[in-house]
Short mmCIF file of C-alpha atoms in Angstrom, two decimals:
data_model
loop_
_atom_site.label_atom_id
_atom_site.label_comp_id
_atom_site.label_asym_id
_atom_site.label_seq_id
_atom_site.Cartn_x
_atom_site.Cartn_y
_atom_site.Cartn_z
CA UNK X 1 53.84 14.46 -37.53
CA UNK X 2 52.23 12.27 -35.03
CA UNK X 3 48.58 12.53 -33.32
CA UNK X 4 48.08 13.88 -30.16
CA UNK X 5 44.71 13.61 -29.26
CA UNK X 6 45.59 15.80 -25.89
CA UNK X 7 46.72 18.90 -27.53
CA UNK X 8 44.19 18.54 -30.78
CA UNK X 9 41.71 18.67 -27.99
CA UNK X 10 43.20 21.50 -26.05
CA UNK X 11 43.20 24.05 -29.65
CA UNK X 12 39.54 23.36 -28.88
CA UNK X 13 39.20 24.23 -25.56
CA UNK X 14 36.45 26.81 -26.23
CA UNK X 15 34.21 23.72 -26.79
CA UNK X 16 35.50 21.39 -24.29
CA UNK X 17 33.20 22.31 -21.55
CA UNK X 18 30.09 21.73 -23.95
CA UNK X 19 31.20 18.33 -24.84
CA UNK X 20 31.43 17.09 -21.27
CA UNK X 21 27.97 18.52 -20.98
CA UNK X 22 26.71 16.07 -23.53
CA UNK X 23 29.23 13.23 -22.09
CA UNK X 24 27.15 13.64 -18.82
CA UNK X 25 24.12 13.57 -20.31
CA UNK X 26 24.80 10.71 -22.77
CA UNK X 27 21.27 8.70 -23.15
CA UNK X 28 23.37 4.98 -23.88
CA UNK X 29 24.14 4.30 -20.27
CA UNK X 30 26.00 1.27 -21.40
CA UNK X 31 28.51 3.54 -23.80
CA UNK X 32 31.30 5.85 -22.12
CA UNK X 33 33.49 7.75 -23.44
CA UNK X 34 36.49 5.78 -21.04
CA UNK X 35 35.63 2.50 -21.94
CA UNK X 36 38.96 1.61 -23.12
CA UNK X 37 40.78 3.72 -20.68
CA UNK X 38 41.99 0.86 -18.95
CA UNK X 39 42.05 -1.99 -21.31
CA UNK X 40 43.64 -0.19 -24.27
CA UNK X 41 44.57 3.45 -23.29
CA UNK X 42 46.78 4.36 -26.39
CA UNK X 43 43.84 3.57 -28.93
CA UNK X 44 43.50 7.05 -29.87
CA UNK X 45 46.92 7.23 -31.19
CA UNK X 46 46.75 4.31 -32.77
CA UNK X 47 43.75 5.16 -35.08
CA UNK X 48 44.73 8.74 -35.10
CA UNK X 49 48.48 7.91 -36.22
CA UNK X 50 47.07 5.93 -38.94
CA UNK X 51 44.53 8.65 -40.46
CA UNK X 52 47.87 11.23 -40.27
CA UNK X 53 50.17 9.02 -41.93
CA UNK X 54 46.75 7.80 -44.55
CA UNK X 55 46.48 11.41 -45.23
CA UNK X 56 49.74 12.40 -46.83
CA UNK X 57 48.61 10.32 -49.85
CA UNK X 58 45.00 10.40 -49.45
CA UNK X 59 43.60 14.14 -48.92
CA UNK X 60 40.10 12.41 -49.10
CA UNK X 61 39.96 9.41 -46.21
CA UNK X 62 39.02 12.17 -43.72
CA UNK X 63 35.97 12.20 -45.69
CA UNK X 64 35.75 8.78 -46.47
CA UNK X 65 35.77 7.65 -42.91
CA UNK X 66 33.12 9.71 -41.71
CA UNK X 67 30.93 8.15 -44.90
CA UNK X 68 31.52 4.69 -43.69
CA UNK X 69 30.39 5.34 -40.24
CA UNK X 70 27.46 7.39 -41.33
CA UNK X 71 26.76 3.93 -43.52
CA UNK X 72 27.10 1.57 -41.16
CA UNK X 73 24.91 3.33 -38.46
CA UNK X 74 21.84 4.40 -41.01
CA UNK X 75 21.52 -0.17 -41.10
CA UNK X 76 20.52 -1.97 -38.33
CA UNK X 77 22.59 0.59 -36.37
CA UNK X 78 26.51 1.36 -35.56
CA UNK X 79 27.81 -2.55 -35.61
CA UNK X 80 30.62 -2.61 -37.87
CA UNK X 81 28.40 -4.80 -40.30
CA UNK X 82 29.00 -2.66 -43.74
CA UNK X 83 33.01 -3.81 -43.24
CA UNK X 84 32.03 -7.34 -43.22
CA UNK X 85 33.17 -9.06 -46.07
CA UNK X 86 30.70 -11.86 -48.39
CA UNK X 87 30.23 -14.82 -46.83
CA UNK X 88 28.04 -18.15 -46.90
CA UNK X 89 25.86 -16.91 -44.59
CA UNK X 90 24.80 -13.25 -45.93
CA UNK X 91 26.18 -11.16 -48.81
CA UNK X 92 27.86 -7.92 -47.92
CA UNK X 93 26.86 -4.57 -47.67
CA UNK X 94 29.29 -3.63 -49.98
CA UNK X 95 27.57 -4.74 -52.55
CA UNK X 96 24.32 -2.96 -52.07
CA UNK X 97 23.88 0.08 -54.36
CA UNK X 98 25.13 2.79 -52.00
CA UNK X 99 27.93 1.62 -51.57
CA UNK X 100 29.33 -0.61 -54.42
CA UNK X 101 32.46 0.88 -56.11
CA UNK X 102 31.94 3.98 -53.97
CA UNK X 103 32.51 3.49 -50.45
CA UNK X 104 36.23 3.25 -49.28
CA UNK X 105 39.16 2.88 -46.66
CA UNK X 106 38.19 -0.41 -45.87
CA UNK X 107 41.89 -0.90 -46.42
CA UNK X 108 42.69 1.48 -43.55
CA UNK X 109 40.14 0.24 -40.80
CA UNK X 110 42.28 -2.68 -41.84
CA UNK X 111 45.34 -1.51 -40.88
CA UNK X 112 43.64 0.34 -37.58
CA UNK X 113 42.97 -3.19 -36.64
CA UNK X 114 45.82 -4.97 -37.14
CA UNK X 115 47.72 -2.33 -34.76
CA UNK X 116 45.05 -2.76 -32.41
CA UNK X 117 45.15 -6.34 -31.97
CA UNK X 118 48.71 -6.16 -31.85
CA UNK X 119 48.41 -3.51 -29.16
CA UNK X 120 45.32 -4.66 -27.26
CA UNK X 121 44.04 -8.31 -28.78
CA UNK X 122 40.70 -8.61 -28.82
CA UNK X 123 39.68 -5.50 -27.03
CA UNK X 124 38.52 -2.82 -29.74
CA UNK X 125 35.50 -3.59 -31.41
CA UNK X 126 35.35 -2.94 -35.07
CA UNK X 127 32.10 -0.49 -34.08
CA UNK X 128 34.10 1.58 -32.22
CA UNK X 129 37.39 2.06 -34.46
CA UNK X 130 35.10 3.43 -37.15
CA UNK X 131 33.39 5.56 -34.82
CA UNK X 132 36.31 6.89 -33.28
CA UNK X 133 38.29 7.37 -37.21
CA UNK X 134 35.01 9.40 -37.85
CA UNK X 135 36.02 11.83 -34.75
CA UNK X 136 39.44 11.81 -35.58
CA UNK X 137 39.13 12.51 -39.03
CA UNK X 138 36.71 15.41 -38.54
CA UNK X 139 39.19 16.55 -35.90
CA UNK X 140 42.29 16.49 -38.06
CA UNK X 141 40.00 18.04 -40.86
CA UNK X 142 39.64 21.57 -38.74
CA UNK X 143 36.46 20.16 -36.82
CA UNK X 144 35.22 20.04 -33.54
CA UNK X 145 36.58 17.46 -30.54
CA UNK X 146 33.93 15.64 -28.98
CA UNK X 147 34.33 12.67 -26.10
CA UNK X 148 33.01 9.75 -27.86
CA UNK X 149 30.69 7.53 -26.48
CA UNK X 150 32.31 3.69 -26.50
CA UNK X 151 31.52 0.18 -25.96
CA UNK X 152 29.84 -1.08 -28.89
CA UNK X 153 30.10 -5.15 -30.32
CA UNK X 154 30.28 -6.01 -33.72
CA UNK X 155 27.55 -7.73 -35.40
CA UNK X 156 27.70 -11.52 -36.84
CA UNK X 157 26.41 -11.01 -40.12
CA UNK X 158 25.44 -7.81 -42.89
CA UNK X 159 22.45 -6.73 -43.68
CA UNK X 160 22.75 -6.17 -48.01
CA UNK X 161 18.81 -5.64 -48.45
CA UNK X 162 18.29 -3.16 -46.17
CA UNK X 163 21.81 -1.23 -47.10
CA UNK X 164 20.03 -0.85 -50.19
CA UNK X 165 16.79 0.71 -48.82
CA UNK X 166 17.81 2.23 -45.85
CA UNK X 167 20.82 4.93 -46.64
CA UNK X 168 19.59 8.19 -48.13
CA UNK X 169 19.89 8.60 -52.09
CA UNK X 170 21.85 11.64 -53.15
CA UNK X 171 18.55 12.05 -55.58
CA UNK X 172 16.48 12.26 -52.63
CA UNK X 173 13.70 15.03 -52.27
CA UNK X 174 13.69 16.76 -48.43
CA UNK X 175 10.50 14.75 -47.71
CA UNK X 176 12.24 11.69 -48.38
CA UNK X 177 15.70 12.72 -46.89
CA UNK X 178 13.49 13.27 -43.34
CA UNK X 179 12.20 9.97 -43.74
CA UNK X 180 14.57 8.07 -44.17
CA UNK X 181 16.64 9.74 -41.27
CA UNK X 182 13.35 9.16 -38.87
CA UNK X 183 12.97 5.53 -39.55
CA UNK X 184 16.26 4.90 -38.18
CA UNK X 185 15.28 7.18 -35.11
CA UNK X 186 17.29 10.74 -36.14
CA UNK X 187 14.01 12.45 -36.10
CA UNK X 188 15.09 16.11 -35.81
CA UNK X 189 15.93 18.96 -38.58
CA UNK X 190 18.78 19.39 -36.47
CA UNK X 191 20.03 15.84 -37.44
CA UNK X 192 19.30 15.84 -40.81
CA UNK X 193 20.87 19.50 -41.39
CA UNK X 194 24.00 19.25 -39.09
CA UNK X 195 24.85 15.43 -40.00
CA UNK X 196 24.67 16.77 -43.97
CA UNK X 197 27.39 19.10 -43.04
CA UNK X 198 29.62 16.14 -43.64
CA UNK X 199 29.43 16.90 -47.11
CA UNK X 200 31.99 20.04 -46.43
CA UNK X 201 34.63 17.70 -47.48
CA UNK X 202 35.60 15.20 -49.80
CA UNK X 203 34.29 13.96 -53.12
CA UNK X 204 31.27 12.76 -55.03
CA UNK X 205 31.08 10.64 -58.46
CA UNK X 206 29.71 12.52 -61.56
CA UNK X 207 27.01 9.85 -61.84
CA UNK X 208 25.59 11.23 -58.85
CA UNK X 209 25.71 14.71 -59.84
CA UNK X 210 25.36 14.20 -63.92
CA UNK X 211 21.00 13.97 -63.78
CA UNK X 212 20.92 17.57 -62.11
CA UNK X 213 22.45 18.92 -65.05
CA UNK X 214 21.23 17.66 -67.91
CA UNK X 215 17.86 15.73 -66.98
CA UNK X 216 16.17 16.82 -63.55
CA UNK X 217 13.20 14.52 -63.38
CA UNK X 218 12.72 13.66 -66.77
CA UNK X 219 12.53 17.52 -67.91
CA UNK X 220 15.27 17.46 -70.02
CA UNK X 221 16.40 20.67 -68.31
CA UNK X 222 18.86 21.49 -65.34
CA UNK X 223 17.90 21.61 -61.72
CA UNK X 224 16.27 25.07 -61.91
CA UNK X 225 17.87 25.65 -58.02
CA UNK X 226 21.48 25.11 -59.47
CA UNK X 227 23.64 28.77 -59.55
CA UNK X 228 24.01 29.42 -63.46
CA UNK X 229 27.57 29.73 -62.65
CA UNK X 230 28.21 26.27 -61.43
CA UNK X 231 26.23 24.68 -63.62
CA UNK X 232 28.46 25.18 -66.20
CA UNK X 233 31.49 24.25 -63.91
CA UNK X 234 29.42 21.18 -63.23
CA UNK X 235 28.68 20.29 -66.69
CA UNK X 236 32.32 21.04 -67.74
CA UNK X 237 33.15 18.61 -65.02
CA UNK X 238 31.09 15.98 -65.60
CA UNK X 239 29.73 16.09 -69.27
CA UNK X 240 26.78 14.40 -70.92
CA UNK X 241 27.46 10.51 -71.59
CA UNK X 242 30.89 11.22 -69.99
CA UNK X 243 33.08 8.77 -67.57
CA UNK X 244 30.60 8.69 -64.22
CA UNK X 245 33.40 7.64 -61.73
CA UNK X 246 34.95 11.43 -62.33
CA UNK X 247 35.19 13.26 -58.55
CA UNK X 248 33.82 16.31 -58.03
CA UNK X 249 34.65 18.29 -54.54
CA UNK X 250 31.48 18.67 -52.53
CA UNK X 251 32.87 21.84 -51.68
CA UNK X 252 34.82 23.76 -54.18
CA UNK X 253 35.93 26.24 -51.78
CA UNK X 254 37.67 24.38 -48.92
CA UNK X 255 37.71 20.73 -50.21
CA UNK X 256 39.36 19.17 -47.94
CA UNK X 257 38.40 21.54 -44.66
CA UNK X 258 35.52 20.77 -42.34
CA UNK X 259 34.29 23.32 -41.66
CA UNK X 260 30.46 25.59 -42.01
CA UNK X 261 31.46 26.49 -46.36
CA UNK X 262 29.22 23.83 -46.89
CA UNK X 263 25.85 25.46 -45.94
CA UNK X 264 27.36 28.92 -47.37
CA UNK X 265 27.39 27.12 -51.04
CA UNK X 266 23.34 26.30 -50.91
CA UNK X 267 22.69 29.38 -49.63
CA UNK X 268 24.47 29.96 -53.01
CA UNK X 269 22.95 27.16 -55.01
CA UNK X 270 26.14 25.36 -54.87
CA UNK X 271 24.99 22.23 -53.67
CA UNK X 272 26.52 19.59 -55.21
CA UNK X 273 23.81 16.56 -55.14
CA UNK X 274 20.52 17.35 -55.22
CA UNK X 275 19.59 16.15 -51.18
CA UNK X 276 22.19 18.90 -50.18
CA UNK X 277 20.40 21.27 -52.16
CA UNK X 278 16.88 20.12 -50.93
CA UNK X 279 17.37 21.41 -47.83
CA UNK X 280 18.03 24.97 -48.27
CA UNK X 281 15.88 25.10 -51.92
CA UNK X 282 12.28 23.11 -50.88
CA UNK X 283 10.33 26.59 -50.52
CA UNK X 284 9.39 27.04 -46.50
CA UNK X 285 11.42 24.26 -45.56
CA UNK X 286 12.21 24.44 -41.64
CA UNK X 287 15.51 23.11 -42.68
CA UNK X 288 16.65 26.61 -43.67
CA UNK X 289 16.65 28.76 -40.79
CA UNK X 290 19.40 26.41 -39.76
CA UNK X 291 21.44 26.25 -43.27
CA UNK X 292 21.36 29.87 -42.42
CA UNK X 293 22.39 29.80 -39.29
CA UNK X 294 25.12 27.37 -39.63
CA UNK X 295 26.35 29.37 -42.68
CA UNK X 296 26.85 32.20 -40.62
CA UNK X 297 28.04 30.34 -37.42
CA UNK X 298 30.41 27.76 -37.01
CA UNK X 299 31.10 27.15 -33.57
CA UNK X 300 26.92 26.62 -33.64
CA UNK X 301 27.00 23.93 -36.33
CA UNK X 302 29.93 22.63 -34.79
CA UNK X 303 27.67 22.13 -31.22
CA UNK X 304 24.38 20.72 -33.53
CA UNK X 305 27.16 17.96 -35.64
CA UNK X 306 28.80 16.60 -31.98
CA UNK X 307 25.50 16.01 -31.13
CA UNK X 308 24.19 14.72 -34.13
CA UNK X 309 27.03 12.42 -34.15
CA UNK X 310 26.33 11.37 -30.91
CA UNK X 311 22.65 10.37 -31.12
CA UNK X 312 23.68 8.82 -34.64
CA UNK X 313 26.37 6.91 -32.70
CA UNK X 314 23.86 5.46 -30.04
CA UNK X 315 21.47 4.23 -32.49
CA UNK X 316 20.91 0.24 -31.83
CA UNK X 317 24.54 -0.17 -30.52
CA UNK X 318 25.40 -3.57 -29.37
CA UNK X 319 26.69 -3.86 -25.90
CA UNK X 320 27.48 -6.22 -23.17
CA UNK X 321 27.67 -9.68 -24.58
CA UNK X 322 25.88 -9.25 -27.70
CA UNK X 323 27.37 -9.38 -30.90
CA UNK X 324 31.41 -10.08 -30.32
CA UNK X 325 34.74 -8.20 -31.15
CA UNK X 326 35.81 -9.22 -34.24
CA UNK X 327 39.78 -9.89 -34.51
CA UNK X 328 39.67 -9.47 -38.32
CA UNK X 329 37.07 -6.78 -39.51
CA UNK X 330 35.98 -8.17 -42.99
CA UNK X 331 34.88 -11.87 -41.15
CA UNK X 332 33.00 -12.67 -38.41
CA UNK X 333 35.00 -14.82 -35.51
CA UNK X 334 35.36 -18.43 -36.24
CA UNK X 335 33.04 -20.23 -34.18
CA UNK X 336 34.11 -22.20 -31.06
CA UNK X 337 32.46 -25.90 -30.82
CA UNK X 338 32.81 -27.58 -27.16
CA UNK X 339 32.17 -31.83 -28.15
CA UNK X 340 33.17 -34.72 -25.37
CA UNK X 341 33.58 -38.11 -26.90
CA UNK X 342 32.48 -41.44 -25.57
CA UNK X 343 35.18 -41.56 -22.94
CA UNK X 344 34.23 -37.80 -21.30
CA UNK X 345 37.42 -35.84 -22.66
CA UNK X 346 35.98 -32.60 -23.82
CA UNK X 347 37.68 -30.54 -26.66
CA UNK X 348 36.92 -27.63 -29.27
CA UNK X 349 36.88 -27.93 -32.93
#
């Protein structure tokens, strides 16, 4: 089965008229949700036909794609930098701590880019195919079709320090959760809330789960907000001194759905890291009127995450001539010398 992005959109007509609201009152001037209407009009199917045929093997890149997006925005903005490979120049953002051995699909953005530069060379910046995989994904997932801003450059180098300080632990009290969304300009519960929704699908590690369950800060106890229930699921899951790189569904309900179960399970103290649990469990939070509220309404988290998504997708983009559009996504473009020798011939090394 192929990807339509036409009649995806139309199963969602119900929310159609409320993302052309936000298209017309998109803040980024410079991104538009038709920027490639004209230059590459099939690049929808292209990424979309990927993540379909990607998914028949791989129940969790839906999740995974979304992850790297929400990475690469959260340092120094949405620039395609976290796919850039090591290089003399900078070391990678792979390597920083949230993301070594745990972020994927790199392979895939690989293979949306090859097609692309096949289809449209040059054209399609790195930026944009992970923000556009991100919509797709969620779409394909049961989630909510927004029009997605375009236009961003990709960046010419990666930014490893800051990957490592910038991106939200999963250990992360709520205090430090709003933080760190705030430096990076997401300043609203709304954000924070909605753009943790995310977590409705795919997986975690057990090394990110394992100090909840056994050791909460040094008590040698369990997270006293965990359901009694699920910690033993948990702990039969991921036991003490066990193998950390064990997945665990964020959502043990609909794993692979996106949809509002998420917010249902802290309500239920089935958060599975201890940031997704901070925001319902932190007594008078103001983050849980709204894990509430989505819990018990979809199509209104639904309206808060397209929005979210959006003002997460405008943060810092590069635009115009900044930055470039990077033909392979893992190096930056080789650089273009203009010399004339002694006798006024000019050429390029």
């Amino acid at each position: 089965m192929g990807f339509s992005p036409s009649s995806s959109c139309s199963a969602m007509g119900a929310l159609i008229l409320g993302c052309l609201l936000l298209q017309a009152s998109n803040s980024n001037a410079q991104l538009r949700p038709d920027f490639y209407f004209g230059t590459c009009p099939f690049v929808f199917d292209i990424i979309g036909n990927i993540i379909v045929d990607e998914l028949q093997t791989d129940p969790r890149i839906a999740a995974s794609l979304l992850r790297l997006h929400f990475h690469d925005c959260f340092v120094r903005g949405c620039d395609a930098s976290i796919l850039l490979d090591n290089s003399t120049s900078f070391r990678t953002e792979k390597d920083a701590a949230p993301n070594a051995n745990s972020a994927r699909g790199f392979n895939v953005v690989d293979r949306m880019k090859v097609a692309l530069e096949r289809a449209c060379p040059r054209t399609v910046s790195c930026a944009d195919i992970l923000t556009i995989a991100s919509q797709i994904s969620v779409l394909l997932s049961g989630g909510p079709w927004w029009p997605v801003p375009l236009g961003r450059r990709d960046s010419v180098e990666a930014f490893f320090a800051l990957a490592n300080t910038a991106l939200p632990s999963p250990f992360f009290t709520l205090t430090q959760l709003k933080k760190a969304f705030a430096d990076v300009g997401l300043d609203r519960a709304s954000d924070l809330v909605a753009l943790s929704g995310g977590h409705t699908f795919g997986r975690a590690q057990c090394q990110f789960v394992t100090p909840r369950l056994y050791n909460f800060n040094g008590t040698n106890s369990p997270d006293p907000s965990l359901n009694p229930t699920y910690l033993v699921e948990l702990r039969r899951l991921c036991p003490q001194n066990g193998n950390g790189t064990v997945l665990v569904n964020f959502d043990a309900v609909t794993p692979d759905a996106f949809d509002s179960q998420y917010y249902t399970n802290l309500r239920n103290g089935k958060g599975l890291i201890q940031s997704d649990q901070e925001l319902f469990s932190t007594p008078g939070a103001d983050t849980i009127p709204l894990v509430n509220l989505y819990s018990s309404n979809m199509s209104v988290f639904f309206r808060a995450f397209i929005d979210a998504m959006i003002r997460m997708g405008n943060l810092r983009p590069l635009t115009g001539t900044q930055g470039e559009i990077r033909q392979n996504c893992r190096v930056v473009n080789p650089r273009i010398r203009v010399v004339e020798n002694d006798d006024g011939v000019v050429s390029s090394i």
